[in-house]
């Protein structure tokens, strides 16, 4: 029989992956970043099939980055910093309108990066929530403050509809599979600063290179 534990997701693992993203010189390892995203997608899949249109897009983007990592120029993709430098220096990025490079690492990662801001805002809300807090409300507030600004109307509608299918706080905590609500809070307290740091380092890098609005 398949051990249930192998199938079970635990948020702790995912959050630990984000911890290993940053090098001592504050570079972000793409391999770990992608692994973190894989875990988040697994988590999302545990929440129900309404979220599959969201996870499909995330999986697509993860795959594009993995292909870069495993491709012949993989050595340039070890960190987000080296990726940005390589792609910009070699003119492998569409800067103002979509064209020859719809799968550049820079534009692909930017989409996940923006979603990471959503995650940060959502987890912050979860951390300060109480038993009667509404996960759908927390989720859509976080979304409206972040990702929504980059999404067309039709996507915002679809996302908004999916949010209402989110399980309540207690179930949400169960799916996280890290233990009691107190333990969930402790894990969030440990990891939120790391996610924020990964987000901020990436944000600064993209800002310095003027690539925060890649098409
Ligand atoms: C727990 C509930 C999950 C809520 C997640 C909130 C994010 C909602 C995003 C809904 C959009 C999904 C449909 C795809 C949209 C794409 O058009 C955009 C832009 O990409 P482009 O078209 O430019 O190639 N894709 C994105 O914005 C990336 C979205 C990734 C979302 C990952 C969420 C991960 C959540 C982790 C759960 C803990």
mmCIF file of C-alpha atoms and ligand atoms in Angstrom:
data_model
loop_
_atom_site.group_PDB
_atom_site.id
_atom_site.type_symbol
_atom_site.label_atom_id
_atom_site.label_comp_id
_atom_site.label_asym_id
_atom_site.label_seq_id
_atom_site.Cartn_x
_atom_site.Cartn_y
_atom_site.Cartn_z
ATOM 1 C CA UNK A 1 0.000 0.000 0.000
ATOM 2 C CA UNK A 2 1.088 3.543 -0.632
ATOM 3 C CA UNK A 3 1.932 5.254 2.618
ATOM 4 C CA UNK A 4 -0.544 8.037 3.191
ATOM 5 C CA UNK A 5 2.261 10.214 4.519
ATOM 6 C CA UNK A 6 3.896 10.261 1.089
ATOM 7 C CA UNK A 7 0.823 11.751 -0.472
ATOM 8 C CA UNK A 8 0.203 14.169 2.291
ATOM 9 C CA UNK A 9 1.247 17.657 1.786
ATOM 10 C CA UNK A 10 2.833 19.652 4.523
ATOM 11 C CA UNK A 11 3.160 23.374 4.317
ATOM 12 C CA UNK A 12 6.266 23.239 6.472
ATOM 13 C CA UNK A 13 8.232 21.571 3.671
ATOM 14 C CA UNK A 14 7.171 24.154 1.143
ATOM 15 C CA UNK A 15 8.017 27.023 3.368
ATOM 16 C CA UNK A 16 11.386 25.423 4.157
ATOM 17 C CA UNK A 17 12.101 25.343 0.435
ATOM 18 C CA UNK A 18 11.698 29.098 0.293
ATOM 19 C CA UNK A 19 14.209 29.333 3.141
ATOM 20 C CA UNK A 20 16.833 27.665 0.987
ATOM 21 C CA UNK A 21 16.255 30.098 -1.884
ATOM 22 C CA UNK A 22 18.605 32.818 -0.748
ATOM 23 C CA UNK A 23 22.380 32.526 -0.970
ATOM 24 C CA UNK A 24 24.560 34.341 1.557
ATOM 25 C CA UNK A 25 25.036 37.105 -0.998
ATOM 26 C CA UNK A 26 21.266 37.395 -1.331
ATOM 27 C CA UNK A 27 21.043 35.733 -4.675
ATOM 28 C CA UNK A 28 17.932 33.674 -5.351
ATOM 29 C CA UNK A 29 18.508 30.112 -6.513
ATOM 30 C CA UNK A 30 16.074 29.396 -9.314
ATOM 31 C CA UNK A 31 16.007 25.673 -8.578
ATOM 32 C CA UNK A 32 14.733 26.242 -5.028
ATOM 33 C CA UNK A 33 12.377 29.003 -6.093
ATOM 34 C CA UNK A 34 10.796 26.628 -8.581
ATOM 35 C CA UNK A 35 10.670 23.855 -5.986
ATOM 36 C CA UNK A 36 8.849 26.210 -3.636
ATOM 37 C CA UNK A 37 6.302 26.915 -6.340
ATOM 38 C CA UNK A 38 5.836 23.209 -7.030
ATOM 39 C CA UNK A 39 4.925 22.754 -3.392
ATOM 40 C CA UNK A 40 2.474 25.653 -3.458
ATOM 41 C CA UNK A 41 0.781 24.124 -6.477
ATOM 42 C CA UNK A 42 0.469 20.792 -4.654
ATOM 43 C CA UNK A 43 -1.112 22.648 -1.783
ATOM 44 C CA UNK A 44 -3.519 24.429 -4.080
ATOM 45 C CA UNK A 45 -4.506 21.133 -5.666
ATOM 46 C CA UNK A 46 -5.481 19.848 -2.211
ATOM 47 C CA UNK A 47 -7.977 22.694 -1.945
ATOM 48 C CA UNK A 48 -10.176 21.454 -4.763
ATOM 49 C CA UNK A 49 -10.586 21.379 -8.522
ATOM 50 C CA UNK A 50 -11.982 24.925 -8.786
ATOM 51 C CA UNK A 51 -8.405 26.060 -8.530
ATOM 52 C CA UNK A 52 -7.134 23.959 -11.401
ATOM 53 C CA UNK A 53 -7.197 26.823 -13.930
ATOM 54 C CA UNK A 54 -4.931 28.710 -11.570
ATOM 55 C CA UNK A 55 -2.590 25.815 -10.930
ATOM 56 C CA UNK A 56 -2.409 24.994 -14.651
ATOM 57 C CA UNK A 57 -1.001 28.425 -15.384
ATOM 58 C CA UNK A 58 1.431 28.184 -12.483
ATOM 59 C CA UNK A 59 2.544 24.707 -13.635
ATOM 60 C CA UNK A 60 3.098 26.051 -17.167
ATOM 61 C CA UNK A 61 5.297 28.806 -15.890
ATOM 62 C CA UNK A 62 7.219 26.512 -13.570
ATOM 63 C CA UNK A 63 7.858 24.213 -16.541
ATOM 64 C CA UNK A 64 9.174 27.050 -18.699
ATOM 65 C CA UNK A 65 11.683 27.929 -16.001
ATOM 66 C CA UNK A 66 12.680 24.283 -15.497
ATOM 67 C CA UNK A 67 13.286 23.998 -19.244
ATOM 68 C CA UNK A 68 15.614 26.988 -19.090
ATOM 69 C CA UNK A 69 17.411 25.473 -16.097
ATOM 70 C CA UNK A 70 17.861 22.135 -17.847
ATOM 71 C CA UNK A 71 18.599 23.636 -21.250
ATOM 72 C CA UNK A 72 21.973 24.188 -22.864
ATOM 73 C CA UNK A 73 22.236 27.628 -21.283
ATOM 74 C CA UNK A 74 21.208 26.283 -17.884
ATOM 75 C CA UNK A 75 24.373 27.583 -16.254
ATOM 76 C CA UNK A 76 23.057 31.131 -16.744
ATOM 77 C CA UNK A 77 19.866 30.232 -14.926
ATOM 78 C CA UNK A 78 21.330 29.162 -11.589
ATOM 79 C CA UNK A 79 20.186 32.341 -9.863
ATOM 80 C CA UNK A 80 17.535 34.896 -10.740
ATOM 81 C CA UNK A 81 20.318 37.499 -10.830
ATOM 82 C CA UNK A 82 22.348 35.563 -13.411
ATOM 83 C CA UNK A 83 19.199 34.854 -15.439
ATOM 84 C CA UNK A 84 18.264 38.536 -15.647
ATOM 85 C CA UNK A 85 21.797 39.561 -16.614
ATOM 86 C CA UNK A 86 22.127 36.820 -19.227
ATOM 87 C CA UNK A 87 18.754 37.362 -20.869
ATOM 88 C CA UNK A 88 19.076 41.148 -20.950
ATOM 89 C CA UNK A 89 22.692 41.114 -22.187
ATOM 90 C CA UNK A 90 21.761 38.628 -24.914
ATOM 91 C CA UNK A 91 18.540 40.452 -25.820
ATOM 92 C CA UNK A 92 16.339 37.453 -25.093
ATOM 93 C CA UNK A 93 13.516 39.478 -23.521
ATOM 94 C CA UNK A 94 10.585 41.321 -25.094
ATOM 95 C CA UNK A 95 10.777 44.657 -23.302
ATOM 96 C CA UNK A 96 7.815 46.652 -24.545
ATOM 97 C CA UNK A 97 5.467 44.364 -26.430
ATOM 98 C CA UNK A 98 5.034 40.663 -26.886
ATOM 99 C CA UNK A 99 7.111 39.326 -29.737
ATOM 100 C CA UNK A 100 9.910 36.851 -30.232
ATOM 101 C CA UNK A 101 10.410 35.781 -26.610
ATOM 102 C CA UNK A 102 7.055 34.849 -25.057
ATOM 103 C CA UNK A 103 8.861 32.348 -22.826
ATOM 104 C CA UNK A 104 11.722 34.445 -21.527
ATOM 105 C CA UNK A 105 12.750 33.534 -18.015
ATOM 106 C CA UNK A 106 12.385 37.189 -16.990
ATOM 107 C CA UNK A 107 8.740 37.621 -18.018
ATOM 108 C CA UNK A 108 7.780 34.151 -16.843
ATOM 109 C CA UNK A 109 9.310 34.572 -13.409
ATOM 110 C CA UNK A 110 7.749 38.035 -13.100
ATOM 111 C CA UNK A 111 4.286 36.413 -13.157
ATOM 112 C CA UNK A 112 5.198 34.068 -10.320
ATOM 113 C CA UNK A 113 6.902 36.909 -8.490
ATOM 114 C CA UNK A 114 3.694 38.947 -8.543
ATOM 115 C CA UNK A 115 1.798 35.926 -7.279
ATOM 116 C CA UNK A 116 4.323 35.606 -4.441
ATOM 117 C CA UNK A 117 3.240 39.066 -3.291
ATOM 118 C CA UNK A 118 -0.316 37.776 -3.186
ATOM 119 C CA UNK A 119 0.890 34.852 -1.064
ATOM 120 C CA UNK A 120 2.733 37.163 1.300
ATOM 121 C CA UNK A 121 -0.335 39.350 1.801
ATOM 122 C CA UNK A 122 -2.617 36.366 2.208
ATOM 123 C CA UNK A 123 -0.379 34.616 4.744
ATOM 124 C CA UNK A 124 -0.041 37.886 6.679
ATOM 125 C CA UNK A 125 -3.808 38.026 6.945
ATOM 126 C CA UNK A 126 -3.984 34.390 7.942
ATOM 127 C CA UNK A 127 -1.429 35.025 10.646
ATOM 128 C CA UNK A 128 -3.442 37.811 12.203
ATOM 129 C CA UNK A 129 -6.797 36.078 11.664
ATOM 130 C CA UNK A 130 -9.136 34.763 14.314
ATOM 131 C CA UNK A 131 -11.441 31.737 14.331
ATOM 132 C CA UNK A 132 -14.281 33.590 12.666
ATOM 133 C CA UNK A 133 -12.180 35.169 9.914
ATOM 134 C CA UNK A 134 -13.259 34.422 6.370
ATOM 135 C CA UNK A 135 -10.579 32.918 4.120
ATOM 136 C CA UNK A 136 -12.381 33.986 0.932
ATOM 137 C CA UNK A 137 -12.383 37.591 2.081
ATOM 138 C CA UNK A 138 -8.719 37.459 3.113
ATOM 139 C CA UNK A 139 -7.847 35.873 -0.218
ATOM 140 C CA UNK A 140 -9.682 38.411 -2.344
ATOM 141 C CA UNK A 141 -8.351 41.364 -0.348
ATOM 142 C CA UNK A 142 -4.811 40.100 -0.855
ATOM 143 C CA UNK A 143 -5.544 39.526 -4.528
ATOM 144 C CA UNK A 144 -7.019 42.980 -5.080
ATOM 145 C CA UNK A 145 -3.959 44.575 -3.499
ATOM 146 C CA UNK A 146 -1.529 42.672 -5.682
ATOM 147 C CA UNK A 147 -2.109 40.381 -8.650
ATOM 148 C CA UNK A 148 -5.444 41.821 -9.679
ATOM 149 C CA UNK A 149 -3.703 44.992 -10.838
ATOM 150 C CA UNK A 150 -1.947 42.913 -13.498
ATOM 151 C CA UNK A 151 -4.941 40.855 -14.599
ATOM 152 C CA UNK A 152 -7.551 41.498 -17.252
ATOM 153 C CA UNK A 153 -11.178 41.782 -16.195
ATOM 154 C CA UNK A 154 -12.087 38.263 -17.268
ATOM 155 C CA UNK A 155 -9.309 36.715 -15.163
ATOM 156 C CA UNK A 156 -10.259 38.841 -12.164
ATOM 157 C CA UNK A 157 -13.840 37.595 -12.501
ATOM 158 C CA UNK A 158 -12.757 33.965 -12.707
ATOM 159 C CA UNK A 159 -10.371 34.341 -9.780
ATOM 160 C CA UNK A 160 -13.010 36.123 -7.717
ATOM 161 C CA UNK A 161 -15.438 33.298 -8.319
ATOM 162 C CA UNK A 162 -12.887 30.661 -7.369
ATOM 163 C CA UNK A 163 -12.105 32.438 -4.096
ATOM 164 C CA UNK A 164 -15.629 31.815 -2.861
ATOM 165 C CA UNK A 165 -14.928 28.087 -3.082
ATOM 166 C CA UNK A 166 -12.041 28.309 -0.625
ATOM 167 C CA UNK A 167 -12.499 26.136 2.453
ATOM 168 C CA UNK A 168 -12.956 27.862 5.784
ATOM 169 C CA UNK A 169 -10.095 28.672 8.104
ATOM 170 C CA UNK A 170 -10.226 25.438 10.122
ATOM 171 C CA UNK A 171 -10.146 23.220 7.026
ATOM 172 C CA UNK A 172 -7.482 25.405 5.521
ATOM 173 C CA UNK A 173 -5.298 24.840 8.572
ATOM 174 C CA UNK A 174 -5.942 21.086 8.389
ATOM 175 C CA UNK A 175 -4.841 20.978 4.754
ATOM 176 C CA UNK A 176 -1.645 22.777 5.707
ATOM 177 C CA UNK A 177 -0.954 19.731 7.832
ATOM 178 C CA UNK A 178 1.454 21.275 10.304
ATOM 179 C CA UNK A 179 -0.509 20.602 13.479
ATOM 180 C CA UNK A 180 -2.581 22.741 15.804
ATOM 181 C CA UNK A 181 -3.602 26.303 14.909
ATOM 182 C CA UNK A 182 -0.843 27.456 17.283
ATOM 183 C CA UNK A 183 1.698 25.468 15.294
ATOM 184 C CA UNK A 184 0.352 26.904 12.054
ATOM 185 C CA UNK A 185 0.867 30.373 13.492
ATOM 186 C CA UNK A 186 4.404 29.497 14.547
ATOM 187 C CA UNK A 187 5.258 28.192 11.060
ATOM 188 C CA UNK A 188 3.807 31.329 9.501
ATOM 189 C CA UNK A 189 5.793 33.501 11.883
ATOM 190 C CA UNK A 190 9.006 31.681 10.933
ATOM 191 C CA UNK A 191 8.540 31.734 7.213
ATOM 192 C CA UNK A 192 6.760 34.921 6.330
ATOM 193 C CA UNK A 193 9.926 37.003 6.797
ATOM 194 C CA UNK A 194 11.773 34.676 4.414
ATOM 195 C CA UNK A 195 9.109 34.843 1.745
ATOM 196 C CA UNK A 196 9.083 38.625 2.130
ATOM 197 C CA UNK A 197 12.833 38.737 1.734
ATOM 198 C CA UNK A 198 12.836 36.574 -1.407
ATOM 199 C CA UNK A 199 10.073 38.785 -2.758
ATOM 200 C CA UNK A 200 11.924 42.021 -1.937
ATOM 201 C CA UNK A 201 15.265 40.884 -3.366
ATOM 202 C CA UNK A 202 13.533 39.941 -6.628
ATOM 203 C CA UNK A 203 11.511 43.147 -6.665
ATOM 204 C CA UNK A 204 14.651 45.277 -6.215
ATOM 205 C CA UNK A 205 16.467 43.373 -8.946
ATOM 206 C CA UNK A 206 13.594 43.845 -11.382
ATOM 207 C CA UNK A 207 13.266 47.516 -10.437
ATOM 208 C CA UNK A 208 16.994 48.157 -10.942
ATOM 209 C CA UNK A 209 16.781 46.602 -14.389
ATOM 210 C CA UNK A 210 13.559 48.397 -15.200
ATOM 211 C CA UNK A 211 11.757 45.154 -16.053
ATOM 212 C CA UNK A 212 8.787 45.255 -13.675
ATOM 213 C CA UNK A 213 6.304 45.696 -16.513
ATOM 214 C CA UNK A 214 7.460 43.078 -19.008
ATOM 215 C CA UNK A 215 4.677 42.215 -21.462
HETATM 216 C C1 LIG B 1 -5.422 29.292 -2.356
HETATM 217 C C2 LIG B 1 -6.178 29.896 -3.426
HETATM 218 C C3 LIG B 1 -5.377 30.263 -4.571
HETATM 219 C C4 LIG B 1 -5.538 31.677 -4.924
HETATM 220 C C5 LIG B 1 -4.478 32.121 -5.860
HETATM 221 C C6 LIG B 1 -4.585 33.577 -6.188
HETATM 222 C C7 LIG B 1 -4.099 33.870 -7.545
HETATM 223 C C8 LIG B 1 -5.190 33.914 -8.543
HETATM 224 C C9 LIG B 1 -4.632 33.997 -9.931
HETATM 225 C C10 LIG B 1 -5.649 33.688 -10.982
HETATM 226 C C11 LIG B 1 -5.095 33.733 -12.371
HETATM 227 C C12 LIG B 1 -4.861 32.394 -12.997
HETATM 228 C C13 LIG B 1 -5.054 32.372 -14.465
HETATM 229 C C14 LIG B 1 -3.850 32.763 -15.249
HETATM 230 C C15 LIG B 1 -3.548 34.015 -15.460
HETATM 231 C C16 LIG B 1 -2.412 34.458 -16.342
HETATM 232 O O1 LIG B 1 -2.959 35.222 -17.386
HETATM 233 C C17 LIG B 1 -1.446 35.295 -15.522
HETATM 234 C C18 LIG B 1 -0.503 36.125 -16.383
HETATM 235 O O2 LIG B 1 0.300 35.302 -17.166
HETATM 236 P P1 LIG B 1 0.431 35.629 -18.739
HETATM 237 O O3 LIG B 1 -0.948 35.510 -19.330
HETATM 238 O O4 LIG B 1 0.975 37.010 -18.838
HETATM 239 O O5 LIG B 1 1.380 34.575 -19.255
HETATM 240 N N1 LIG B 1 -0.717 34.418 -14.653
HETATM 241 C C19 LIG B 1 -0.384 34.747 -13.411
HETATM 242 O O6 LIG B 1 -0.653 35.839 -12.950
HETATM 243 C C20 LIG B 1 0.337 33.727 -12.568
HETATM 244 C C21 LIG B 1 -0.626 33.190 -11.544
HETATM 245 C C22 LIG B 1 -0.015 32.161 -10.663
HETATM 246 C C23 LIG B 1 -0.931 31.869 -9.523
HETATM 247 C C24 LIG B 1 -0.333 30.982 -8.537
HETATM 248 C C25 LIG B 1 -1.060 30.997 -7.267
HETATM 249 C C26 LIG B 1 -0.422 30.090 -6.283
HETATM 250 C C27 LIG B 1 -1.153 30.024 -5.042
HETATM 251 C C28 LIG B 1 -0.519 29.208 -4.005
HETATM 252 C C29 LIG B 1 -1.533 28.673 -3.074
HETATM 253 C C30 LIG B 1 -1.095 28.578 -1.697
#
